[in-house]
Amino acid sequence: MNANLYASRRARLAAQLGADGIAVIPTAPERPRNRDSDFLYRFDSYFHYLSGFTEPNAWLVLAGDGRSTLFCAPKDLEREIWDGYRLGPDAAPGVLGVDEAVTVDQLDARMPRLLENKSTVWYPFATHKGLESRVDGWLSSVRARVRFGALCPEEQRDLCGPLDEMRLVKDDHEQDLMRRAGQISARAHIRAMKLSAAMLRDGKDVREYHLDAELLHEFRLGGSQYPAYSSIVAAGANACVLHYRADTAPVRDGELVLIDAGCELDGYASDITRTFPANGRFSGPQRALYDLVLASQQAAVAATRAGQRFNDPHDATVKVLSQGMLDLGLLDGNKVGSVDDVIEQRAYFPFYMHRTSHWLGMDVHDCGSYVEPTQLGEISERKDPLSNEIIKNRPSRILRPGMVLTIEPGIYVRAGEGVPEPFHNIGIRIEDDAIVNETGCELISRGVPVDGDEIEALMRA
Ligand code: GLY
Ligand code: MN
Ligand code: MN
């Protein structure tokens, strides 16, 4: 536990609250799954970012002068026999570096006193069910005391604003964890690829869940706590369902498998997609589409460096994919025109309907504004060619060193009129995780190959 790291994050945040500001950050609740069984517990990302504390039933209160108070579960030997160790308020300041810790049952009694004479109360908006009314209750208690000379905060502000900006740029500790998460996930993908080819070679009935089991095994073997999101293991046409899960479908010789899976390590996500031939050998049409997606990803990677915009990798991807769709006959140039027309009219959309990137961090779709904060007032309007909607755009975010994003182009070809039959039901995505630096980006998920020949070689081994 690196208490200094969390203390320095709290100090940076406190400096943005204003001298009379105070912030309240609960961790996530435990969530019942059925009867008396809970879902596996996952702390709140904001709370953990500021405290390093993983227990449920805890709150952090941070005042603008930097003073921190932790509310946590009390020591309780009987409960600890059933549910496990609790740090408890006596040990918390020494371990976590908070100034003060008290038991969570004192929260409602103490909060009005902490809010008294403050001007602004900050908390994460629209994040925790019931938090607004809890704050309202505390403020009512403060108001009841104003006739004795207390001041009640007049302003409520969204803590997500400053916290999202902090979390958007990953520090060395975070980058190191994300590299390690990427390495574990890469090994998991390799393991799944190898099992697919080996089982088919042995004539076995391979199912999507067999490959999912390999992912989980490698995640845990590497020390990851759990998958960062529900793994997608999609055989054949299932790959064209963007939010497919690992299910029971057979993994057939001759089809592709799309796996989108990444582990979470100590609160940080990885997010990798690979698409590979189930038997280890691409067919001609599969390889043609695969190489197109890979070329589009290479173009996106080349557009990812400090000073570029968040949208630049996406635009680079779309350009390569659109040209490829014309070249391969997925789009008919006589109908849709030139590559510029394809882009302008978004004619590529039936085959590429998602964005190329998202921020990655504690959450797989991590926080952080996609708009450049220094250009908020520069609004442009355009008419979307597909929906005819008027879309208001602000300039997209300028990339800075330490930002982490995915680069994940794909192509999804459902059977349809005018679509060349050899490409029917092929879905391909290639996704890597990139840390932005001054000269380019570091791909932290390339422990598993992307090159078609390299994938075939790996699966032969
Ligand atoms: N696995 C979620 C995503 O790629 O965005
Ligand atoms: Mn992703
Ligand atoms: Mn993904």
Short mmCIF file of C-alpha atoms and ligand atoms in Angstrom, two decimals:
data_model
loop_
_atom_site.label_atom_id
_atom_site.label_comp_id
_atom_site.label_asym_id
_atom_site.label_seq_id
_atom_site.Cartn_x
_atom_site.Cartn_y
_atom_site.Cartn_z
CA MET A 1 0.00 0.00 0.00
CA ASN A 2 1.63 3.20 -1.20
CA ALA A 3 -0.06 5.68 1.15
CA ASN A 4 1.95 8.62 -0.25
CA LEU A 5 0.56 8.11 -3.73
CA TYR A 6 -3.04 8.40 -2.54
CA ALA A 7 -2.20 11.29 -0.21
CA SER A 8 -0.69 13.21 -3.12
CA ARG A 9 -3.83 12.61 -5.23
CA ARG A 10 -5.98 13.86 -2.35
CA ALA A 11 -3.80 16.94 -2.01
CA ARG A 12 -4.09 17.69 -5.74
CA LEU A 13 -7.85 17.33 -5.60
CA ALA A 14 -8.16 19.35 -2.37
CA ALA A 15 -6.33 22.23 -4.05
CA GLN A 16 -9.17 22.40 -6.58
CA LEU A 17 -12.03 22.42 -4.08
CA GLY A 18 -11.55 25.95 -2.86
CA ALA A 19 -10.56 26.76 0.72
CA ASP A 20 -14.21 26.53 1.82
CA GLY A 21 -15.04 23.52 -0.31
CA ILE A 22 -15.53 19.98 0.90
CA ALA A 23 -15.90 16.74 -1.06
CA VAL A 24 -17.81 13.58 -0.20
CA ILE A 25 -16.95 10.34 -1.99
CA PRO A 26 -18.66 7.06 -1.13
CA THR A 27 -17.38 3.72 -2.30
CA ALA A 28 -19.67 1.32 -4.19
CA PRO A 29 -22.38 -0.58 -2.35
CA GLU A 30 -22.44 -4.35 -2.12
CA ARG A 31 -25.04 -5.62 -4.54
CA PRO A 32 -27.27 -8.62 -3.89
CA ARG A 33 -27.28 -11.27 -6.61
CA ASN A 34 -29.95 -13.53 -5.18
CA ARG A 35 -31.22 -14.31 -1.70
CA ASP A 36 -28.20 -13.80 0.61
CA SER A 37 -25.49 -14.01 -2.07
CA ASP A 38 -23.88 -10.82 -3.33
CA PHE A 39 -22.20 -10.08 -6.65
CA LEU A 40 -18.43 -10.16 -6.36
CA TYR A 41 -17.56 -6.83 -4.77
CA ARG A 42 -15.89 -4.06 -6.78
CA PHE A 43 -15.05 -0.75 -5.09
CA ASP A 44 -15.93 2.61 -6.62
CA SER A 45 -13.18 3.84 -8.94
CA TYR A 46 -13.14 7.46 -7.67
CA PHE A 47 -13.05 6.32 -4.06
CA HIS A 48 -10.24 3.88 -4.70
CA TYR A 49 -8.27 6.40 -6.75
CA LEU A 50 -8.19 8.70 -3.71
CA SER A 51 -7.83 6.17 -0.91
CA GLY A 52 -6.45 2.85 -2.13
CA PHE A 53 -9.07 1.31 0.18
CA THR A 54 -10.88 -1.75 -1.13
CA GLU A 55 -13.42 -2.47 1.59
CA PRO A 56 -17.14 -1.81 1.08
CA ASN A 57 -19.19 0.44 3.37
CA ALA A 58 -16.78 3.35 3.41
CA TRP A 59 -16.79 7.08 2.63
CA LEU A 60 -14.04 9.59 2.16
CA VAL A 61 -14.54 13.23 3.07
CA LEU A 62 -11.91 15.66 1.86
CA ALA A 63 -11.84 19.30 2.87
CA GLY A 64 -10.35 22.11 0.79
CA ASP A 65 -7.62 22.56 3.40
CA GLY A 66 -6.50 18.99 2.61
CA ARG A 67 -7.88 17.34 5.73
CA SER A 68 -9.23 13.86 5.04
CA THR A 69 -11.69 11.81 7.05
CA LEU A 70 -12.43 8.16 6.34
CA PHE A 71 -15.64 6.56 7.48
CA CYS A 72 -15.22 2.80 7.50
CA ALA A 73 -16.68 -0.39 8.90
CA PRO A 74 -15.81 -1.00 12.55
CA LYS A 75 -13.70 -3.91 13.69
CA ASP A 76 -16.08 -6.75 14.50
CA LEU A 77 -14.53 -10.10 15.25
CA GLU A 78 -17.68 -12.04 14.66
CA ARG A 79 -18.36 -10.44 11.25
CA GLU A 80 -14.71 -10.82 10.34
CA ILE A 81 -14.96 -14.57 10.96
CA TRP A 82 -17.70 -14.70 8.30
CA ASP A 83 -16.73 -11.97 5.84
CA GLY A 84 -13.01 -11.45 6.33
CA TYR A 85 -10.59 -8.93 7.74
CA ARG A 86 -11.57 -5.29 8.26
CA LEU A 87 -8.99 -2.56 8.62
CA GLY A 88 -11.07 -0.58 11.13
CA PRO A 89 -10.79 3.10 12.05
CA ASP A 90 -7.92 2.76 14.55
CA ALA A 91 -5.51 1.31 11.98
CA ALA A 92 -6.77 3.30 8.96
CA PRO A 93 -4.75 6.53 9.42
CA GLY A 94 -1.48 4.59 9.74
CA VAL A 95 -2.18 2.37 6.73
CA LEU A 96 -4.00 4.75 4.38
CA GLY A 97 -2.49 8.07 5.45
CA VAL A 98 -5.88 9.72 6.08
CA ASP A 99 -5.92 12.31 8.85
CA GLU A 100 -8.80 10.79 10.75
CA ALA A 101 -10.95 7.66 10.58
CA VAL A 102 -14.21 6.93 12.35
CA THR A 103 -16.82 4.22 12.04
CA VAL A 104 -19.34 4.56 9.25
CA ASP A 105 -22.30 4.50 11.64
CA GLN A 106 -21.23 8.02 12.65
CA LEU A 107 -21.58 9.39 9.12
CA ASP A 108 -25.00 11.04 9.47
CA ALA A 109 -24.10 12.48 12.86
CA ARG A 110 -20.76 13.90 11.73
CA MET A 111 -21.47 15.13 8.25
CA PRO A 112 -23.51 18.21 9.21
CA ARG A 113 -20.61 19.36 11.40
CA LEU A 114 -18.12 18.79 8.57
CA LEU A 115 -20.33 20.75 6.13
CA GLU A 116 -20.96 23.61 8.51
CA ASN A 117 -19.33 26.90 7.46
CA LYS A 118 -18.28 25.50 4.10
CA SER A 119 -19.38 27.28 0.93
CA THR A 120 -19.43 24.41 -1.56
CA VAL A 121 -20.13 20.73 -1.22
CA TRP A 122 -18.70 18.54 -3.97
CA TYR A 123 -19.75 14.98 -4.73
CA PRO A 124 -19.89 12.79 -7.85
CA PHE A 125 -23.18 13.62 -9.61
CA ALA A 126 -25.31 10.83 -11.08
CA THR A 127 -22.99 8.14 -9.82
CA HIS A 128 -24.41 6.86 -6.52
CA LYS A 129 -28.10 6.18 -6.13
CA GLY A 130 -29.56 8.20 -3.26
CA LEU A 131 -26.46 10.31 -2.64
CA GLU A 132 -28.16 13.61 -3.53
CA SER A 133 -30.92 13.07 -0.99
CA ARG A 134 -28.36 12.00 1.60
CA VAL A 135 -26.52 15.29 1.04
CA ASP A 136 -29.85 17.14 1.22
CA GLY A 137 -30.49 15.57 4.60
CA TRP A 138 -27.12 16.73 5.93
CA LEU A 139 -27.68 20.22 4.56
CA SER A 140 -31.08 20.37 6.29
CA SER A 141 -29.35 19.57 9.55
CA VAL A 142 -26.86 22.36 8.96
CA ARG A 143 -29.71 24.79 8.20
CA ALA A 144 -31.31 23.93 11.48
CA ARG A 145 -28.23 25.38 13.13
CA VAL A 146 -27.89 28.64 11.18
CA ARG A 147 -29.69 30.60 13.87
CA PHE A 148 -26.77 29.69 16.16
CA GLY A 149 -24.42 31.38 13.69
CA ALA A 150 -23.45 28.48 11.41
CA LEU A 151 -23.22 28.98 7.63
CA CYS A 152 -24.70 26.42 5.29
CA PRO A 153 -23.05 25.58 1.94
CA GLU A 154 -24.84 27.42 -0.86
CA GLU A 155 -23.31 25.58 -3.76
CA GLN A 156 -23.23 21.94 -4.84
CA ARG A 157 -20.75 20.95 -7.51
CA ASP A 158 -19.99 17.82 -9.50
CA LEU A 159 -16.77 16.26 -8.25
CA CYS A 160 -16.54 14.20 -11.46
CA GLY A 161 -15.26 17.31 -13.26
CA PRO A 162 -11.90 17.68 -11.48
CA LEU A 163 -11.55 13.97 -10.74
CA ASP A 164 -12.13 12.91 -14.35
CA GLU A 165 -9.42 15.31 -15.49
CA MET A 166 -7.01 13.86 -12.95
CA ARG A 167 -7.81 10.27 -13.88
CA LEU A 168 -7.53 10.96 -17.59
CA VAL A 169 -3.76 11.38 -17.43
CA LYS A 170 -2.28 8.25 -15.89
CA ASP A 171 0.65 8.57 -13.50
CA ASP A 172 3.62 6.17 -13.47
CA HIS A 173 1.96 3.86 -10.96
CA GLU A 174 -1.13 3.59 -13.13
CA GLN A 175 0.82 3.09 -16.34
CA ASP A 176 2.81 0.32 -14.72
CA LEU A 177 -0.37 -1.46 -13.58
CA MET A 178 -1.92 -1.07 -17.02
CA ARG A 179 1.16 -2.54 -18.69
CA ARG A 180 0.97 -5.52 -16.38
CA ALA A 181 -2.77 -5.93 -16.99
CA GLY A 182 -2.06 -5.82 -20.74
CA GLN A 183 0.58 -8.51 -20.44
CA ILE A 184 -1.71 -10.87 -18.50
CA SER A 185 -4.55 -10.34 -20.97
CA ALA A 186 -2.23 -10.92 -23.92
CA ARG A 187 -1.18 -14.27 -22.46
CA ALA A 188 -4.85 -15.16 -21.99
CA HIS A 189 -5.60 -14.49 -25.66
CA ILE A 190 -2.65 -16.65 -26.72
CA ARG A 191 -3.89 -19.45 -24.51
CA ALA A 192 -7.39 -19.31 -26.03
CA MET A 193 -6.05 -19.27 -29.59
CA LYS A 194 -3.88 -22.28 -28.93
CA LEU A 195 -6.65 -24.27 -27.29
CA SER A 196 -8.99 -23.64 -30.21
CA ALA A 197 -6.54 -25.02 -32.77
CA ALA A 198 -5.45 -27.92 -30.55
CA MET A 199 -9.01 -29.07 -29.79
CA LEU A 200 -10.02 -28.87 -33.45
CA ARG A 201 -6.90 -30.81 -34.45
CA ASP A 202 -8.01 -33.50 -31.98
CA GLY A 203 -11.49 -33.54 -33.50
CA LYS A 204 -13.13 -32.24 -30.32
CA ASP A 205 -16.39 -30.32 -29.96
CA VAL A 206 -15.07 -26.83 -29.19
CA ARG A 207 -17.46 -24.35 -27.62
CA GLU A 208 -17.13 -20.64 -26.95
CA TYR A 209 -17.07 -21.32 -23.21
CA HIS A 210 -14.00 -23.55 -23.58
CA LEU A 211 -12.06 -20.53 -24.82
CA ASP A 212 -13.61 -18.30 -22.14
CA ALA A 213 -12.32 -20.76 -19.52
CA GLU A 214 -8.78 -20.30 -20.85
CA LEU A 215 -9.09 -16.54 -20.51
CA LEU A 216 -10.29 -16.76 -16.93
CA HIS A 217 -7.59 -19.23 -16.03
CA GLU A 218 -4.82 -17.00 -17.31
CA PHE A 219 -6.31 -13.86 -15.75
CA ARG A 220 -6.32 -15.40 -12.30
CA LEU A 221 -2.98 -17.10 -12.81
CA GLY A 222 -1.51 -13.67 -13.48
CA GLY A 223 -2.95 -12.22 -10.27
CA SER A 224 -5.86 -10.36 -11.83
CA GLN A 225 -8.94 -10.14 -9.64
CA TYR A 226 -11.54 -10.49 -12.39
CA PRO A 227 -12.29 -9.66 -16.02
CA ALA A 228 -12.55 -5.90 -16.61
CA TYR A 229 -15.87 -6.49 -18.46
CA SER A 230 -17.90 -9.44 -19.72
CA SER A 231 -15.66 -11.30 -22.13
CA ILE A 232 -16.84 -11.63 -25.70
CA VAL A 233 -16.01 -14.97 -27.29
CA ALA A 234 -17.87 -14.99 -30.57
CA ALA A 235 -17.57 -17.83 -33.06
CA GLY A 236 -18.44 -17.32 -36.72
CA ALA A 237 -21.41 -15.04 -37.37
CA ASN A 238 -21.69 -14.22 -33.64
CA ALA A 239 -18.77 -11.86 -34.17
CA CYS A 240 -21.16 -9.51 -35.98
CA VAL A 241 -23.09 -9.02 -32.72
CA LEU A 242 -21.14 -6.22 -31.08
CA HIS A 243 -22.15 -6.97 -27.49
CA TYR A 244 -22.13 -10.74 -27.75
CA ARG A 245 -20.99 -12.69 -24.66
CA ALA A 246 -19.09 -15.94 -24.33
CA ASP A 247 -21.86 -18.46 -24.82
CA THR A 248 -22.32 -22.07 -25.86
CA ALA A 249 -22.04 -21.86 -29.66
CA PRO A 250 -19.74 -24.33 -31.40
CA VAL A 251 -16.38 -23.06 -32.63
CA ARG A 252 -16.23 -24.58 -36.09
CA ASP A 253 -13.31 -25.48 -38.29
CA GLY A 254 -13.07 -22.87 -41.03
CA GLU A 255 -14.71 -20.04 -39.07
CA LEU A 256 -13.17 -17.08 -37.33
CA VAL A 257 -13.37 -16.45 -33.60
CA LEU A 258 -13.50 -12.92 -32.19
CA ILE A 259 -12.37 -12.59 -28.58
CA ASP A 260 -12.72 -9.24 -26.82
CA ALA A 261 -11.46 -9.78 -23.29
CA GLY A 262 -9.22 -8.07 -20.79
CA CYS A 263 -8.46 -8.51 -17.14
CA GLU A 264 -8.64 -5.99 -14.34
CA LEU A 265 -5.52 -5.79 -12.21
CA ASP A 266 -5.64 -3.88 -8.91
CA GLY A 267 -8.39 -1.65 -10.24
CA TYR A 268 -7.06 -1.10 -13.79
CA ALA A 269 -8.59 -2.50 -16.95
CA SER A 270 -7.09 -3.90 -20.09
CA ASP A 271 -9.18 -4.31 -23.22
CA ILE A 272 -7.90 -6.50 -26.05
CA THR A 273 -9.62 -7.94 -29.11
CA ARG A 274 -8.14 -10.51 -31.41
CA THR A 275 -9.82 -12.30 -34.28
CA PHE A 276 -8.30 -15.55 -35.42
CA PRO A 277 -9.15 -18.61 -37.50
CA ALA A 278 -10.55 -21.32 -35.21
CA ASN A 279 -8.33 -23.94 -36.83
CA GLY A 280 -5.27 -21.70 -37.13
CA ARG A 281 -5.47 -21.02 -40.90
CA PHE A 282 -7.20 -18.01 -42.48
CA SER A 283 -9.18 -18.55 -45.68
CA GLY A 284 -8.55 -16.10 -48.54
CA PRO A 285 -11.60 -13.87 -47.90
CA GLN A 286 -11.04 -13.96 -44.14
CA ARG A 287 -7.44 -12.89 -44.59
CA ALA A 288 -8.35 -10.13 -47.03
CA LEU A 289 -10.73 -8.57 -44.52
CA TYR A 290 -8.35 -9.20 -41.65
CA ASP A 291 -5.49 -7.44 -43.40
CA LEU A 292 -7.74 -4.50 -44.17
CA VAL A 293 -8.72 -4.08 -40.51
CA LEU A 294 -5.07 -4.43 -39.51
CA ALA A 295 -4.00 -1.77 -42.02
CA SER A 296 -6.67 0.54 -40.67
CA GLN A 297 -5.41 -0.07 -37.15
CA GLN A 298 -1.84 0.69 -38.23
CA ALA A 299 -3.04 3.99 -39.67
CA ALA A 300 -4.78 4.77 -36.39
CA VAL A 301 -1.70 3.90 -34.34
CA ALA A 302 0.37 6.21 -36.55
CA ALA A 303 -2.12 9.01 -35.78
CA THR A 304 -1.86 8.53 -32.00
CA ARG A 305 0.62 10.82 -30.30
CA ALA A 306 0.68 13.91 -28.11
CA GLY A 307 -0.69 16.93 -29.96
CA GLN A 308 -3.01 14.90 -32.19
CA ARG A 309 -6.76 14.97 -31.53
CA PHE A 310 -8.73 12.08 -30.03
CA ASN A 311 -10.67 11.85 -33.32
CA ASP A 312 -7.58 11.57 -35.51
CA PRO A 313 -7.06 7.80 -35.08
CA HIS A 314 -10.75 7.26 -35.89
CA ASP A 315 -10.54 9.38 -39.02
CA ALA A 316 -7.41 7.51 -40.12
CA THR A 317 -9.19 4.20 -39.59
CA VAL A 318 -12.27 5.23 -41.52
CA LYS A 319 -10.18 6.36 -44.48
CA VAL A 320 -8.37 3.03 -44.80
CA LEU A 321 -11.50 0.95 -44.19
CA SER A 322 -13.54 2.94 -46.71
CA GLN A 323 -10.93 2.52 -49.43
CA GLY A 324 -10.69 -1.19 -48.62
CA MET A 325 -14.47 -1.64 -48.78
CA LEU A 326 -14.38 -0.21 -52.30
CA ASP A 327 -11.38 -2.31 -53.30
CA LEU A 328 -12.90 -5.56 -51.99
CA GLY A 329 -16.33 -4.86 -53.49
CA LEU A 330 -18.19 -4.53 -50.19
CA LEU A 331 -19.18 -1.12 -51.49
CA ASP A 332 -19.94 -0.49 -55.13
CA GLY A 333 -18.09 2.58 -56.34
CA ASN A 334 -20.73 3.08 -59.06
CA LYS A 335 -23.31 3.55 -56.33
CA VAL A 336 -21.40 5.23 -53.55
CA GLY A 337 -18.76 7.18 -55.48
CA SER A 338 -15.19 7.85 -54.41
CA VAL A 339 -13.56 7.16 -51.08
CA ASP A 340 -14.20 10.78 -50.11
CA ASP A 341 -17.90 10.29 -50.86
CA VAL A 342 -17.94 7.10 -48.80
CA ILE A 343 -16.50 9.03 -45.85
CA GLU A 344 -18.67 12.10 -46.36
CA GLN A 345 -21.88 10.07 -46.68
CA ARG A 346 -20.80 7.55 -44.02
CA ALA A 347 -21.47 4.77 -46.51
CA TYR A 348 -19.03 2.58 -44.57
CA PHE A 349 -21.41 2.61 -41.59
CA PRO A 350 -23.23 -0.71 -42.30
CA PHE A 351 -19.87 -2.47 -41.93
CA TYR A 352 -18.19 -0.22 -39.35
CA MET A 353 -20.67 1.24 -36.91
CA HIS A 354 -18.63 1.98 -33.78
CA ARG A 355 -15.95 4.45 -32.82
CA THR A 356 -12.30 3.48 -32.93
CA SER A 357 -11.28 4.49 -29.42
CA HIS A 358 -12.31 5.16 -25.87
CA TRP A 359 -10.35 6.15 -22.80
CA LEU A 360 -9.11 3.21 -20.77
CA GLY A 361 -8.18 3.19 -17.09
CA MET A 362 -9.87 2.11 -13.88
CA ASP A 363 -13.06 1.71 -15.89
CA VAL A 364 -12.94 -0.01 -19.25
CA HIS A 365 -14.77 2.93 -20.79
CA ASP A 366 -12.88 5.31 -18.60
CA CYS A 367 -13.84 8.79 -17.48
CA GLY A 368 -12.50 11.93 -19.08
CA SER A 369 -13.98 14.45 -21.45
CA TYR A 370 -13.62 13.77 -25.16
CA VAL A 371 -13.86 17.48 -25.86
CA GLU A 372 -10.84 19.77 -25.67
CA PRO A 373 -11.46 21.83 -22.52
CA THR A 374 -9.63 24.87 -23.88
CA GLN A 375 -12.01 25.04 -26.88
CA LEU A 376 -15.42 24.49 -25.31
CA GLY A 377 -16.90 27.53 -27.01
CA GLU A 378 -15.95 26.52 -30.55
CA ILE A 379 -19.12 24.77 -31.63
CA SER A 380 -19.62 23.68 -35.20
CA GLU A 381 -22.73 22.22 -36.76
CA ARG A 382 -23.09 19.53 -39.36
CA LYS A 383 -25.94 17.48 -40.73
CA ASP A 384 -25.53 13.76 -40.27
CA PRO A 385 -25.97 12.18 -43.72
CA LEU A 386 -27.64 9.05 -42.32
CA SER A 387 -30.09 10.50 -39.82
CA ASN A 388 -30.35 14.07 -41.20
CA GLU A 389 -29.94 15.21 -37.60
CA ILE A 390 -28.06 18.42 -36.94
CA ILE A 391 -25.09 17.49 -34.80
CA LYS A 392 -23.27 20.08 -32.72
CA ASN A 393 -19.58 19.31 -32.37
CA ARG A 394 -16.86 20.77 -30.22
CA PRO A 395 -13.20 20.22 -31.08
CA SER A 396 -12.10 16.80 -29.90
CA ARG A 397 -9.58 16.37 -27.15
CA ILE A 398 -5.92 17.06 -27.79
CA LEU A 399 -3.95 13.98 -26.76
CA ARG A 400 -1.37 14.39 -24.01
CA PRO A 401 1.33 12.05 -22.70
CA GLY A 402 -0.11 9.64 -20.15
CA MET A 403 -3.58 9.46 -21.65
CA VAL A 404 -4.54 5.85 -22.41
CA LEU A 405 -6.95 4.87 -25.16
CA THR A 406 -7.94 1.78 -27.08
CA ILE A 407 -7.47 1.52 -30.83
CA GLU A 408 -10.07 -0.91 -32.06
CA PRO A 409 -11.18 -0.83 -35.68
CA GLY A 410 -13.37 -3.58 -37.02
CA ILE A 411 -15.46 -4.74 -39.90
CA TYR A 412 -18.73 -6.64 -39.55
CA VAL A 413 -20.27 -8.16 -42.65
CA ARG A 414 -23.75 -9.57 -42.30
CA ALA A 415 -25.25 -11.51 -45.15
CA GLY A 416 -27.18 -9.08 -47.32
CA GLU A 417 -28.12 -8.10 -50.80
CA GLY A 418 -25.19 -6.86 -52.86
CA VAL A 419 -22.67 -8.07 -50.28
CA PRO A 420 -20.18 -10.49 -51.86
CA GLU A 421 -20.98 -13.94 -50.50
CA PRO A 422 -17.44 -14.97 -49.53
CA PHE A 423 -17.49 -12.20 -46.90
CA HIS A 424 -20.86 -13.08 -45.39
CA ASN A 425 -20.98 -13.47 -41.60
CA ILE A 426 -17.39 -12.44 -41.03
CA GLY A 427 -16.82 -10.13 -38.09
CA ILE A 428 -13.34 -8.87 -37.31
CA ARG A 429 -12.04 -6.48 -34.70
CA ILE A 430 -8.47 -5.82 -33.63
CA GLU A 431 -8.09 -3.89 -30.38
CA ASP A 432 -4.98 -2.70 -28.61
CA ASP A 433 -4.34 -0.40 -25.68
CA ALA A 434 -2.12 2.63 -26.21
CA ILE A 435 -0.35 4.96 -23.78
CA VAL A 436 0.15 8.31 -25.50
CA ASN A 437 3.65 9.76 -25.43
CA GLU A 438 5.38 12.74 -27.07
CA THR A 439 6.51 10.90 -30.18
CA GLY A 440 3.73 8.35 -30.63
CA CYS A 441 2.18 5.72 -28.43
CA GLU A 442 3.18 2.62 -26.56
CA LEU A 443 1.01 -0.40 -27.35
CA ILE A 444 0.82 -2.25 -24.07
CA SER A 445 -1.25 -5.17 -25.34
CA ARG A 446 1.00 -6.51 -28.08
CA GLY A 447 2.16 -9.53 -26.09
CA VAL A 448 -0.34 -11.30 -28.36
CA PRO A 449 0.43 -10.94 -32.07
CA VAL A 450 -1.80 -9.15 -34.56
CA ASP A 451 -0.04 -10.04 -37.77
CA GLY A 452 -1.95 -12.74 -39.68
CA ASP A 453 1.15 -14.86 -40.35
CA GLU A 454 2.25 -14.59 -36.74
CA ILE A 455 -1.16 -15.69 -35.50
CA GLU A 456 -1.06 -18.71 -37.82
CA ALA A 457 2.46 -19.59 -36.65
CA LEU A 458 1.42 -19.30 -33.01
CA MET A 459 -1.57 -21.55 -33.53
CA ARG A 460 0.51 -24.17 -35.35
CA ALA A 461 2.94 -24.39 -32.46
N1 GLY B 1 -14.75 -4.42 -24.55
C1 GLY B 1 -15.42 -3.21 -24.60
C2 GLY B 1 -14.90 -2.35 -25.66
O1 GLY B 1 -14.10 -2.80 -26.46
O2 GLY B 1 -15.19 -1.21 -25.75
MN MN B 2 -12.62 -1.23 -26.12
MN MN B 3 -12.87 -4.49 -26.11
#
